[in-house]
Amino acid sequence: MRKLLSLFLVLFSVMSSTQSAADKIVIAHRGASGYLPEHTLEAKAMAFAMGADYIEQDVVMTKDDHLIVLHDITLDRTTDVADQYPNRARDNGRYYAIDFTLEEIRGLNASEGFRLIDGERVQGYENRFPMGSSSFRVPTFEEEIQMIQGLNKSTGNDIGIYPEIKQPEFHREEGKDISTAVVNMLKDYSYTTKEDKVFLQTFSFAELEIIKSEILPAAAIDINLVQLIGGESSYAWMLEADGMSKLAEFADGIGPEKGLVIERSSTRGNLNITALVERAHAAGLQVHPYTYRLDPGQVPDYAEDFEDLLQQHYFEADVDGLFTDFPDRAVKFLQANQ
Ligand code: G3P
Ligand code: CA
């Protein structure tokens, strides 16, 4: 009886969603990062083969102004920089990508993310690809675009890219205009209109305003922009009743932390769906929350399992797409619900 009831609930929410499953998208978060080390070309190729609609790149800049694909502005969580350059950390003990040339970064070994516990390297997600196995590199943004566009050509697909400008204020303090460099790279690779398959994202509203009002016009292009929204108080105004309409002057979509869509205090059968998606849609904004993971402890208690979580967010909360480390599961889920 309970199974029948949940089946009915799934069917009802799919039918009452304003969008069909075919219109909803899967964004491969740092690639197929649940299976291969994040932001390696291997993880991106796997995400492509799994049928993701968009593949994410976090972008930071090197000392010699190259754009690389790396989540952190530091290299020490995902590479062996500390082994190869033990004397190049800043006073805080961290190894900043911006202090290294591309040639130096190309020589690093990339791996599954880890943290130091009592001097030991401990893998962040223990069920994922074994840290230190095989051989991976930190790619440039250009190499990754070329690979995705190359795969689009060889497979006949049209998979998009979803770059995030990482810590633009930090880059400016270091004398680097990363946003202009990213926009120029996008233009070089023919991402120039809102019809092209790119979303450019940032957590910084100040930077979003600069991109929209100065950098895109200077490059004479106009692409989709996404404002990321975290849980910090600096984002509080975006969650007020008029926050989405204010954002819509600059953005085409939002990327909220998923707890801003369905409250973490929700319980089984009693979801607290916030007003965020409804307000965003009313303002004409798409909603792509992050990050959906199926590692132990990563599925919130209000969901029975990962697919239940997808159903709740895609169809009950009605998001337009979502960032996941496991794009194959989201692709299969949407296919099964068409
Ligand atoms: O950009 C969406 C999501 O990736 C934001 O979180 O920290 O993984 O970049 P983060
Ligand atoms: Ca990101």
mmCIF file of C-alpha atoms and ligand atoms in Angstrom:
data_model
loop_
_atom_site.group_PDB
_atom_site.id
_atom_site.type_symbol
_atom_site.label_atom_id
_atom_site.label_comp_id
_atom_site.label_asym_id
_atom_site.label_seq_id
_atom_site.Cartn_x
_atom_site.Cartn_y
_atom_site.Cartn_z
ATOM 1 C CA MET A 1 0.000 0.000 0.000
ATOM 2 C CA ARG A 2 2.834 2.407 0.904
ATOM 3 C CA LYS A 3 4.536 1.568 -2.420
ATOM 4 C CA LEU A 4 1.312 2.322 -4.285
ATOM 5 C CA LEU A 5 0.962 5.618 -2.443
ATOM 6 C CA SER A 6 4.538 6.676 -3.251
ATOM 7 C CA LEU A 7 4.019 5.690 -6.908
ATOM 8 C CA PHE A 8 0.908 7.867 -6.986
ATOM 9 C CA LEU A 9 2.807 10.764 -5.395
ATOM 10 C CA VAL A 10 5.594 10.458 -7.982
ATOM 11 C CA LEU A 11 3.081 10.392 -10.846
ATOM 12 C CA PHE A 12 1.146 13.324 -9.406
ATOM 13 C CA SER A 13 4.231 15.480 -8.921
ATOM 14 C CA VAL A 14 5.545 14.660 -12.411
ATOM 15 C CA MET A 15 2.181 15.591 -13.907
ATOM 16 C CA SER A 16 1.810 18.789 -11.871
ATOM 17 C CA SER A 17 5.347 20.029 -12.602
ATOM 18 C CA THR A 18 5.285 22.981 -14.996
ATOM 19 C CA GLN A 19 8.029 21.348 -17.038
ATOM 20 C CA SER A 20 8.264 17.859 -18.448
ATOM 21 C CA ALA A 21 11.217 15.633 -17.594
ATOM 22 C CA ALA A 22 12.470 16.136 -21.155
ATOM 23 C CA ASP A 23 12.978 19.858 -20.485
ATOM 24 C CA LYS A 24 14.881 19.387 -17.260
ATOM 25 C CA ILE A 25 18.653 19.236 -17.311
ATOM 26 C CA VAL A 26 21.523 17.404 -15.654
ATOM 27 C CA ILE A 27 24.701 19.334 -14.881
ATOM 28 C CA ALA A 28 27.752 17.174 -14.222
ATOM 29 C CA HIS A 29 29.277 18.773 -11.130
ATOM 30 C CA ARG A 30 33.063 18.889 -11.633
ATOM 31 C CA GLY A 31 32.436 16.155 -14.242
ATOM 32 C CA ALA A 32 31.414 12.644 -13.258
ATOM 33 C CA SER A 33 33.228 13.423 -10.014
ATOM 34 C CA GLY A 34 31.517 10.627 -8.110
ATOM 35 C CA TYR A 35 33.533 8.170 -10.218
ATOM 36 C CA LEU A 36 36.794 9.839 -11.288
ATOM 37 C CA PRO A 37 38.859 12.648 -9.710
ATOM 38 C CA GLU A 38 37.029 15.976 -9.963
ATOM 39 C CA HIS A 39 37.824 18.362 -12.796
ATOM 40 C CA THR A 40 40.069 15.940 -14.685
ATOM 41 C CA LEU A 41 39.479 15.524 -18.401
ATOM 42 C CA GLU A 42 38.747 11.861 -17.700
ATOM 43 C CA ALA A 43 35.881 12.833 -15.366
ATOM 44 C CA LYS A 44 34.538 15.212 -18.013
ATOM 45 C CA ALA A 45 34.680 12.605 -20.795
ATOM 46 C CA MET A 46 32.833 10.170 -18.547
ATOM 47 C CA ALA A 47 30.138 12.770 -17.795
ATOM 48 C CA PHE A 48 29.773 13.394 -21.526
ATOM 49 C CA ALA A 49 29.360 9.674 -22.200
ATOM 50 C CA MET A 50 26.814 9.398 -19.385
ATOM 51 C CA GLY A 51 24.553 11.876 -21.174
ATOM 52 C CA ALA A 52 24.835 14.973 -18.983
ATOM 53 C CA ASP A 53 23.346 18.069 -20.619
ATOM 54 C CA TYR A 54 26.011 20.418 -19.260
ATOM 55 C CA ILE A 55 29.468 19.832 -17.804
ATOM 56 C CA GLU A 56 30.775 22.167 -15.105
ATOM 57 C CA GLN A 57 34.163 23.894 -14.965
ATOM 58 C CA ASP A 58 35.386 25.845 -11.932
ATOM 59 C CA VAL A 59 37.971 28.256 -13.295
ATOM 60 C CA VAL A 60 40.980 29.889 -11.623
ATOM 61 C CA MET A 61 44.037 31.692 -13.017
ATOM 62 C CA THR A 62 47.731 30.833 -12.918
ATOM 63 C CA LYS A 63 50.664 33.171 -12.226
ATOM 64 C CA ASP A 64 51.197 33.517 -15.996
ATOM 65 C CA ASP A 65 47.522 34.278 -16.700
ATOM 66 C CA HIS A 66 46.350 30.898 -17.981
ATOM 67 C CA LEU A 67 42.862 29.709 -17.060
ATOM 68 C CA ILE A 68 42.814 26.293 -15.423
ATOM 69 C CA VAL A 69 39.960 24.085 -14.266
ATOM 70 C CA LEU A 70 40.228 23.705 -10.496
ATOM 71 C CA HIS A 71 37.661 23.991 -7.737
ATOM 72 C CA ASP A 72 39.840 25.625 -5.080
ATOM 73 C CA ILE A 73 42.075 28.667 -5.552
ATOM 74 C CA THR A 74 44.664 26.443 -3.848
ATOM 75 C CA LEU A 75 46.240 23.277 -5.222
ATOM 76 C CA ASP A 76 46.830 21.284 -2.059
ATOM 77 C CA ARG A 77 43.506 19.411 -1.692
ATOM 78 C CA THR A 78 43.610 17.757 -5.121
ATOM 79 C CA THR A 79 47.263 17.598 -6.217
ATOM 80 C CA ASP A 80 50.696 16.584 -4.957
ATOM 81 C CA VAL A 81 51.938 20.188 -4.977
ATOM 82 C CA ALA A 82 53.179 19.895 -1.377
ATOM 83 C CA ASP A 83 55.431 16.975 -2.381
ATOM 84 C CA GLN A 84 56.805 18.662 -5.494
ATOM 85 C CA TYR A 85 57.141 22.230 -4.165
ATOM 86 C CA PRO A 86 57.453 21.977 -0.367
ATOM 87 C CA ASN A 87 58.764 25.557 -0.057
ATOM 88 C CA ARG A 88 56.108 27.330 -2.112
ATOM 89 C CA ALA A 89 53.251 27.572 0.406
ATOM 90 C CA ARG A 90 52.134 30.968 1.657
ATOM 91 C CA ASP A 91 52.334 31.798 5.390
ATOM 92 C CA ASN A 92 48.986 30.075 5.947
ATOM 93 C CA GLY A 93 50.439 26.802 4.654
ATOM 94 C CA ARG A 94 48.359 26.798 1.460
ATOM 95 C CA TYR A 95 49.646 26.506 -2.114
ATOM 96 C CA TYR A 96 47.843 29.034 -4.310
ATOM 97 C CA ALA A 97 47.384 28.242 -8.009
ATOM 98 C CA ILE A 98 48.052 31.919 -8.743
ATOM 99 C CA ASP A 99 51.621 31.510 -7.418
ATOM 100 C CA PHE A 100 52.431 28.778 -9.971
ATOM 101 C CA THR A 101 52.981 28.876 -13.734
ATOM 102 C CA LEU A 102 50.991 26.675 -16.069
ATOM 103 C CA GLU A 103 54.115 24.644 -16.811
ATOM 104 C CA GLU A 104 54.531 23.932 -13.090
ATOM 105 C CA ILE A 105 50.866 23.033 -12.688
ATOM 106 C CA ARG A 106 50.987 20.736 -15.710
ATOM 107 C CA GLY A 107 53.633 18.705 -13.875
ATOM 108 C CA LEU A 108 51.441 18.060 -10.830
ATOM 109 C CA ASN A 109 49.558 14.826 -10.248
ATOM 110 C CA ALA A 110 45.847 15.392 -9.679
ATOM 111 C CA SER A 111 43.862 13.025 -7.485
ATOM 112 C CA GLU A 112 40.650 12.493 -5.600
ATOM 113 C CA GLY A 113 40.336 15.238 -2.962
ATOM 114 C CA PHE A 114 41.883 14.614 0.439
ATOM 115 C CA ARG A 115 42.451 16.301 3.791
ATOM 116 C CA LEU A 116 45.265 15.963 6.297
ATOM 117 C CA ILE A 117 44.416 14.207 9.555
ATOM 118 C CA ASP A 118 47.344 13.900 11.976
ATOM 119 C CA GLY A 119 49.662 14.344 9.008
ATOM 120 C CA GLU A 120 47.970 11.533 7.048
ATOM 121 C CA ARG A 121 46.189 12.149 3.732
ATOM 122 C CA VAL A 122 42.629 10.952 4.059
ATOM 123 C CA GLN A 123 40.363 10.788 1.005
ATOM 124 C CA GLY A 124 37.297 13.049 1.322
ATOM 125 C CA TYR A 125 34.818 10.522 -0.065
ATOM 126 C CA GLU A 126 36.155 7.104 0.817
ATOM 127 C CA ASN A 127 33.987 5.144 -1.651
ATOM 128 C CA ARG A 128 35.227 7.124 -4.635
ATOM 129 C CA PHE A 129 38.157 6.592 -6.996
ATOM 130 C CA PRO A 130 41.194 5.595 -4.938
ATOM 131 C CA MET A 131 43.472 8.516 -4.155
ATOM 132 C CA GLY A 132 46.926 8.133 -5.704
ATOM 133 C CA SER A 133 45.840 5.507 -8.265
ATOM 134 C CA SER A 134 46.533 5.970 -11.979
ATOM 135 C CA SER A 135 47.625 9.308 -13.394
ATOM 136 C CA PHE A 136 45.647 12.542 -13.816
ATOM 137 C CA ARG A 137 46.415 16.204 -14.579
ATOM 138 C CA VAL A 138 44.875 19.644 -13.973
ATOM 139 C CA PRO A 139 43.471 20.726 -17.367
ATOM 140 C CA THR A 140 43.306 24.214 -18.810
ATOM 141 C CA PHE A 141 39.901 25.730 -19.492
ATOM 142 C CA GLU A 142 40.757 25.826 -23.184
ATOM 143 C CA GLU A 143 41.725 22.134 -23.302
ATOM 144 C CA GLU A 144 38.437 21.235 -21.683
ATOM 145 C CA ILE A 145 36.358 23.331 -24.067
ATOM 146 C CA GLN A 146 38.234 21.760 -26.979
ATOM 147 C CA MET A 147 37.547 18.279 -25.643
ATOM 148 C CA ILE A 148 33.816 18.906 -25.150
ATOM 149 C CA GLN A 149 33.468 20.581 -28.553
ATOM 150 C CA GLY A 150 35.499 17.750 -30.093
ATOM 151 C CA LEU A 151 33.182 15.171 -28.535
ATOM 152 C CA ASN A 152 30.179 17.158 -29.728
ATOM 153 C CA LYS A 153 31.563 16.880 -33.254
ATOM 154 C CA SER A 154 32.518 13.213 -33.101
ATOM 155 C CA THR A 155 29.265 12.091 -31.436
ATOM 156 C CA GLY A 156 26.829 14.538 -33.027
ATOM 157 C CA ASN A 157 25.703 15.736 -29.594
ATOM 158 C CA ASP A 158 25.404 19.283 -28.335
ATOM 159 C CA ILE A 159 26.528 19.167 -24.723
ATOM 160 C CA GLY A 160 26.963 22.499 -22.984
ATOM 161 C CA ILE A 161 29.537 23.982 -20.638
ATOM 162 C CA TYR A 162 28.846 25.600 -17.270
ATOM 163 C CA PRO A 163 31.930 27.570 -16.121
ATOM 164 C CA GLU A 164 32.145 29.194 -12.690
ATOM 165 C CA ILE A 165 34.455 32.127 -12.058
ATOM 166 C CA LYS A 166 36.116 31.248 -8.764
ATOM 167 C CA GLN A 167 36.699 34.012 -6.217
ATOM 168 C CA PRO A 168 36.840 36.962 -8.633
ATOM 169 C CA GLU A 169 37.609 39.421 -5.794
ATOM 170 C CA PHE A 170 40.676 37.375 -4.802
ATOM 171 C CA HIS A 171 41.856 37.417 -8.419
ATOM 172 C CA ARG A 172 41.350 41.205 -8.635
ATOM 173 C CA GLU A 173 43.340 41.703 -5.412
ATOM 174 C CA GLU A 174 46.102 39.701 -7.095
ATOM 175 C CA GLY A 175 45.916 41.993 -10.117
ATOM 176 C CA LYS A 176 44.019 39.627 -12.417
ATOM 177 C CA ASP A 177 40.701 40.181 -14.212
ATOM 178 C CA ILE A 178 39.627 36.559 -14.463
ATOM 179 C CA SER A 179 36.110 37.347 -15.673
ATOM 180 C CA THR A 180 37.304 39.189 -18.764
ATOM 181 C CA ALA A 181 39.696 36.328 -19.545
ATOM 182 C CA VAL A 182 36.885 33.756 -19.212
ATOM 183 C CA VAL A 183 34.475 35.796 -21.339
ATOM 184 C CA ASN A 184 37.104 36.276 -24.053
ATOM 185 C CA MET A 185 37.817 32.541 -24.049
ATOM 186 C CA LEU A 186 34.102 31.805 -24.421
ATOM 187 C CA LYS A 187 33.911 34.234 -27.331
ATOM 188 C CA ASP A 188 36.944 32.608 -28.973
ATOM 189 C CA TYR A 189 35.053 29.297 -28.864
ATOM 190 C CA SER A 190 31.822 30.778 -30.269
ATOM 191 C CA TYR A 191 29.758 30.976 -27.082
ATOM 192 C CA THR A 192 28.294 34.383 -27.843
ATOM 193 C CA THR A 193 24.494 34.327 -27.502
ATOM 194 C CA LYS A 194 21.859 33.113 -25.054
ATOM 195 C CA GLU A 195 21.040 30.326 -27.515
ATOM 196 C CA ASP A 196 24.558 28.907 -27.177
ATOM 197 C CA LYS A 197 24.927 26.131 -24.642
ATOM 198 C CA VAL A 198 26.731 27.939 -21.878
ATOM 199 C CA PHE A 199 25.801 29.228 -18.432
ATOM 200 C CA LEU A 200 28.419 31.455 -16.781
ATOM 201 C CA GLN A 201 28.125 31.306 -12.994
ATOM 202 C CA THR A 202 29.525 33.103 -9.980
ATOM 203 C CA PHE A 203 28.821 33.416 -6.258
ATOM 204 C CA SER A 204 29.720 37.131 -6.406
ATOM 205 C CA PHE A 205 26.796 39.450 -7.147
ATOM 206 C CA ALA A 206 29.217 42.387 -7.489
ATOM 207 C CA GLU A 207 31.067 40.451 -10.195
ATOM 208 C CA LEU A 208 27.821 39.410 -11.890
ATOM 209 C CA GLU A 209 26.898 43.114 -12.215
ATOM 210 C CA ILE A 210 30.316 43.891 -13.727
ATOM 211 C CA ILE A 211 30.056 40.969 -16.153
ATOM 212 C CA LYS A 212 26.562 41.947 -17.256
ATOM 213 C CA SER A 213 27.062 45.700 -17.537
ATOM 214 C CA GLU A 214 30.718 45.969 -18.593
ATOM 215 C CA ILE A 215 32.496 42.772 -19.620
ATOM 216 C CA LEU A 216 29.868 41.218 -21.909
ATOM 217 C CA PRO A 217 29.114 44.528 -23.693
ATOM 218 C CA ALA A 218 32.859 45.130 -24.147
ATOM 219 C CA ALA A 219 33.161 41.690 -25.762
ATOM 220 C CA ALA A 220 29.957 42.322 -27.758
ATOM 221 C CA ILE A 221 28.406 39.043 -26.601
ATOM 222 C CA ASP A 222 25.359 38.215 -24.456
ATOM 223 C CA ILE A 223 25.291 34.799 -22.793
ATOM 224 C CA ASN A 224 23.284 33.219 -19.961
ATOM 225 C CA LEU A 225 24.421 34.247 -16.475
ATOM 226 C CA VAL A 226 23.722 32.401 -13.235
ATOM 227 C CA GLN A 227 23.909 33.813 -9.719
ATOM 228 C CA LEU A 228 24.971 31.167 -7.223
ATOM 229 C CA ILE A 229 23.373 31.476 -3.790
ATOM 230 C CA GLY A 230 24.938 30.045 -0.657
ATOM 231 C CA GLY A 231 23.628 29.967 2.875
ATOM 232 C CA GLU A 232 25.594 33.011 4.088
ATOM 233 C CA SER A 233 23.884 36.195 5.283
ATOM 234 C CA SER A 234 25.243 38.167 2.306
ATOM 235 C CA TYR A 235 22.674 36.376 0.148
ATOM 236 C CA ALA A 236 19.717 37.145 2.439
ATOM 237 C CA TRP A 237 18.312 39.914 0.226
ATOM 238 C CA MET A 238 18.038 37.474 -2.692
ATOM 239 C CA LEU A 239 15.685 35.314 -0.646
ATOM 240 C CA GLU A 240 13.295 38.177 0.143
ATOM 241 C CA ALA A 241 10.035 38.555 -1.789
ATOM 242 C CA ASP A 242 11.514 40.926 -4.395
ATOM 243 C CA GLY A 243 14.987 39.333 -4.470
ATOM 244 C CA MET A 244 14.434 37.310 -7.632
ATOM 245 C CA SER A 245 13.031 40.214 -9.641
ATOM 246 C CA LYS A 246 16.071 42.303 -8.625
ATOM 247 C CA LEU A 247 18.396 39.496 -9.698
ATOM 248 C CA ALA A 248 16.577 39.075 -13.001
ATOM 249 C CA GLU A 249 18.004 42.430 -14.145
ATOM 250 C CA PHE A 250 21.397 40.724 -14.303
ATOM 251 C CA ALA A 251 20.911 36.968 -14.328
ATOM 252 C CA ASP A 252 19.105 34.339 -16.379
ATOM 253 C CA GLY A 253 19.143 31.783 -13.611
ATOM 254 C CA ILE A 254 20.082 31.002 -10.039
ATOM 255 C CA GLY A 255 22.136 28.197 -8.548
ATOM 256 C CA PRO A 256 21.045 27.882 -4.918
ATOM 257 C CA GLU A 257 22.367 25.470 -2.325
ATOM 258 C CA LYS A 258 19.702 22.718 -2.331
ATOM 259 C CA GLY A 259 18.684 23.435 1.277
ATOM 260 C CA LEU A 260 17.310 26.766 0.049
ATOM 261 C CA VAL A 261 14.848 24.849 -2.165
ATOM 262 C CA ILE A 262 13.712 22.167 0.276
ATOM 263 C CA GLU A 263 14.525 22.970 3.884
ATOM 264 C CA ARG A 264 16.838 20.532 5.630
ATOM 265 C CA SER A 265 14.387 20.415 8.545
ATOM 266 C CA SER A 266 11.937 18.577 6.244
ATOM 267 C CA THR A 267 10.903 15.076 7.229
ATOM 268 C CA ARG A 268 9.674 12.066 5.257
ATOM 269 C CA GLY A 269 6.292 12.938 3.834
ATOM 270 C CA ASN A 270 6.462 16.510 5.088
ATOM 271 C CA LEU A 271 8.631 18.544 2.767
ATOM 272 C CA ASN A 272 9.157 22.223 3.492
ATOM 273 C CA ILE A 273 9.483 23.544 -0.030
ATOM 274 C CA THR A 274 10.507 27.197 0.077
ATOM 275 C CA ALA A 275 9.079 29.972 -2.105
ATOM 276 C CA LEU A 276 12.394 30.286 -3.965
ATOM 277 C CA VAL A 277 11.619 28.300 -7.123
ATOM 278 C CA GLU A 278 8.172 29.867 -7.537
ATOM 279 C CA ARG A 279 9.603 33.374 -7.130
ATOM 280 C CA ALA A 280 12.489 32.652 -9.484
ATOM 281 C CA HIS A 281 10.173 31.269 -12.159
ATOM 282 C CA ALA A 282 7.837 34.252 -11.764
ATOM 283 C CA ALA A 283 10.855 36.488 -12.423
ATOM 284 C CA GLY A 284 11.797 34.431 -15.501
ATOM 285 C CA LEU A 285 14.833 32.821 -13.869
ATOM 286 C CA GLN A 286 15.844 29.186 -14.249
ATOM 287 C CA VAL A 287 16.757 27.279 -11.080
ATOM 288 C CA HIS A 288 19.737 24.879 -10.940
ATOM 289 C CA PRO A 289 20.525 23.925 -7.323
ATOM 290 C CA TYR A 290 23.688 22.180 -6.084
ATOM 291 C CA THR A 291 24.982 19.574 -5.110
ATOM 292 C CA TYR A 292 23.317 16.143 -5.249
ATOM 293 C CA ARG A 293 25.492 13.290 -4.022
ATOM 294 C CA LEU A 294 24.799 9.698 -3.094
ATOM 295 C CA ASP A 295 27.843 9.042 -0.913
ATOM 296 C CA PRO A 296 27.107 7.860 2.644
ATOM 297 C CA GLY A 297 25.517 10.684 4.667
ATOM 298 C CA GLN A 298 24.932 12.917 1.620
ATOM 299 C CA VAL A 299 21.247 12.165 0.961
ATOM 300 C CA PRO A 300 19.170 14.278 3.383
ATOM 301 C CA ASP A 301 17.053 12.324 5.869
ATOM 302 C CA TYR A 302 13.805 13.569 4.332
ATOM 303 C CA ALA A 303 14.509 11.465 1.206
ATOM 304 C CA GLU A 304 14.350 7.671 1.118
ATOM 305 C CA ASP A 305 17.255 7.419 -1.295
ATOM 306 C CA PHE A 306 19.035 9.354 -4.050
ATOM 307 C CA GLU A 307 16.279 8.837 -6.641
ATOM 308 C CA ASP A 308 13.665 9.972 -4.103
ATOM 309 C CA LEU A 309 15.757 13.103 -3.549
ATOM 310 C CA LEU A 310 15.845 13.719 -7.317
ATOM 311 C CA GLN A 311 12.086 13.236 -7.552
ATOM 312 C CA GLN A 312 11.453 15.702 -4.725
ATOM 313 C CA HIS A 313 13.663 18.398 -6.199
ATOM 314 C CA TYR A 314 12.982 17.932 -9.920
ATOM 315 C CA PHE A 315 9.231 17.424 -9.655
ATOM 316 C CA GLU A 316 7.861 18.486 -6.277
ATOM 317 C CA ALA A 317 10.028 21.617 -5.965
ATOM 318 C CA ASP A 318 10.086 21.932 -9.797
ATOM 319 C CA VAL A 319 13.719 22.916 -10.322
ATOM 320 C CA ASP A 320 14.849 23.181 -13.946
ATOM 321 C CA GLY A 321 18.102 21.300 -13.515
ATOM 322 C CA LEU A 322 20.597 20.317 -10.875
ATOM 323 C CA PHE A 323 24.305 19.839 -10.252
ATOM 324 C CA THR A 324 25.235 16.284 -9.401
ATOM 325 C CA ASP A 325 28.461 14.288 -8.975
ATOM 326 C CA PHE A 326 26.533 11.276 -10.321
ATOM 327 C CA PRO A 327 25.152 12.431 -13.688
ATOM 328 C CA ASP A 328 24.342 8.890 -14.862
ATOM 329 C CA ARG A 329 21.813 8.478 -12.062
ATOM 330 C CA ALA A 330 20.072 11.785 -12.803
ATOM 331 C CA VAL A 331 20.033 11.087 -16.553
ATOM 332 C CA LYS A 332 18.470 7.645 -15.968
ATOM 333 C CA PHE A 333 15.992 9.111 -13.470
ATOM 334 C CA LEU A 334 14.752 11.729 -15.958
ATOM 335 C CA GLN A 335 14.584 9.186 -18.783
ATOM 336 C CA ALA A 336 12.494 6.876 -16.588
ATOM 337 C CA ASN A 337 10.071 9.691 -15.794
ATOM 338 C CA GLN A 338 9.441 10.949 -19.307
HETATM 339 O O1 G3P B 1 28.666 26.007 -9.015
HETATM 340 C C1 G3P B 1 27.697 25.185 -8.464
HETATM 341 C C2 G3P B 1 28.356 24.444 -7.372
HETATM 342 O O2 G3P B 1 29.475 23.850 -7.955
HETATM 343 C C3 G3P B 1 28.766 25.398 -6.294
HETATM 344 O O3 G3P B 1 29.530 24.804 -5.380
HETATM 345 O O4 G3P B 1 31.676 24.831 -4.268
HETATM 346 O O5 G3P B 1 31.113 22.990 -5.831
HETATM 347 O O6 G3P B 1 31.653 25.236 -6.696
HETATM 348 P P1 G3P B 1 31.066 24.454 -5.577
HETATM 349 CA CA CA B 2 31.103 25.252 -8.992
#
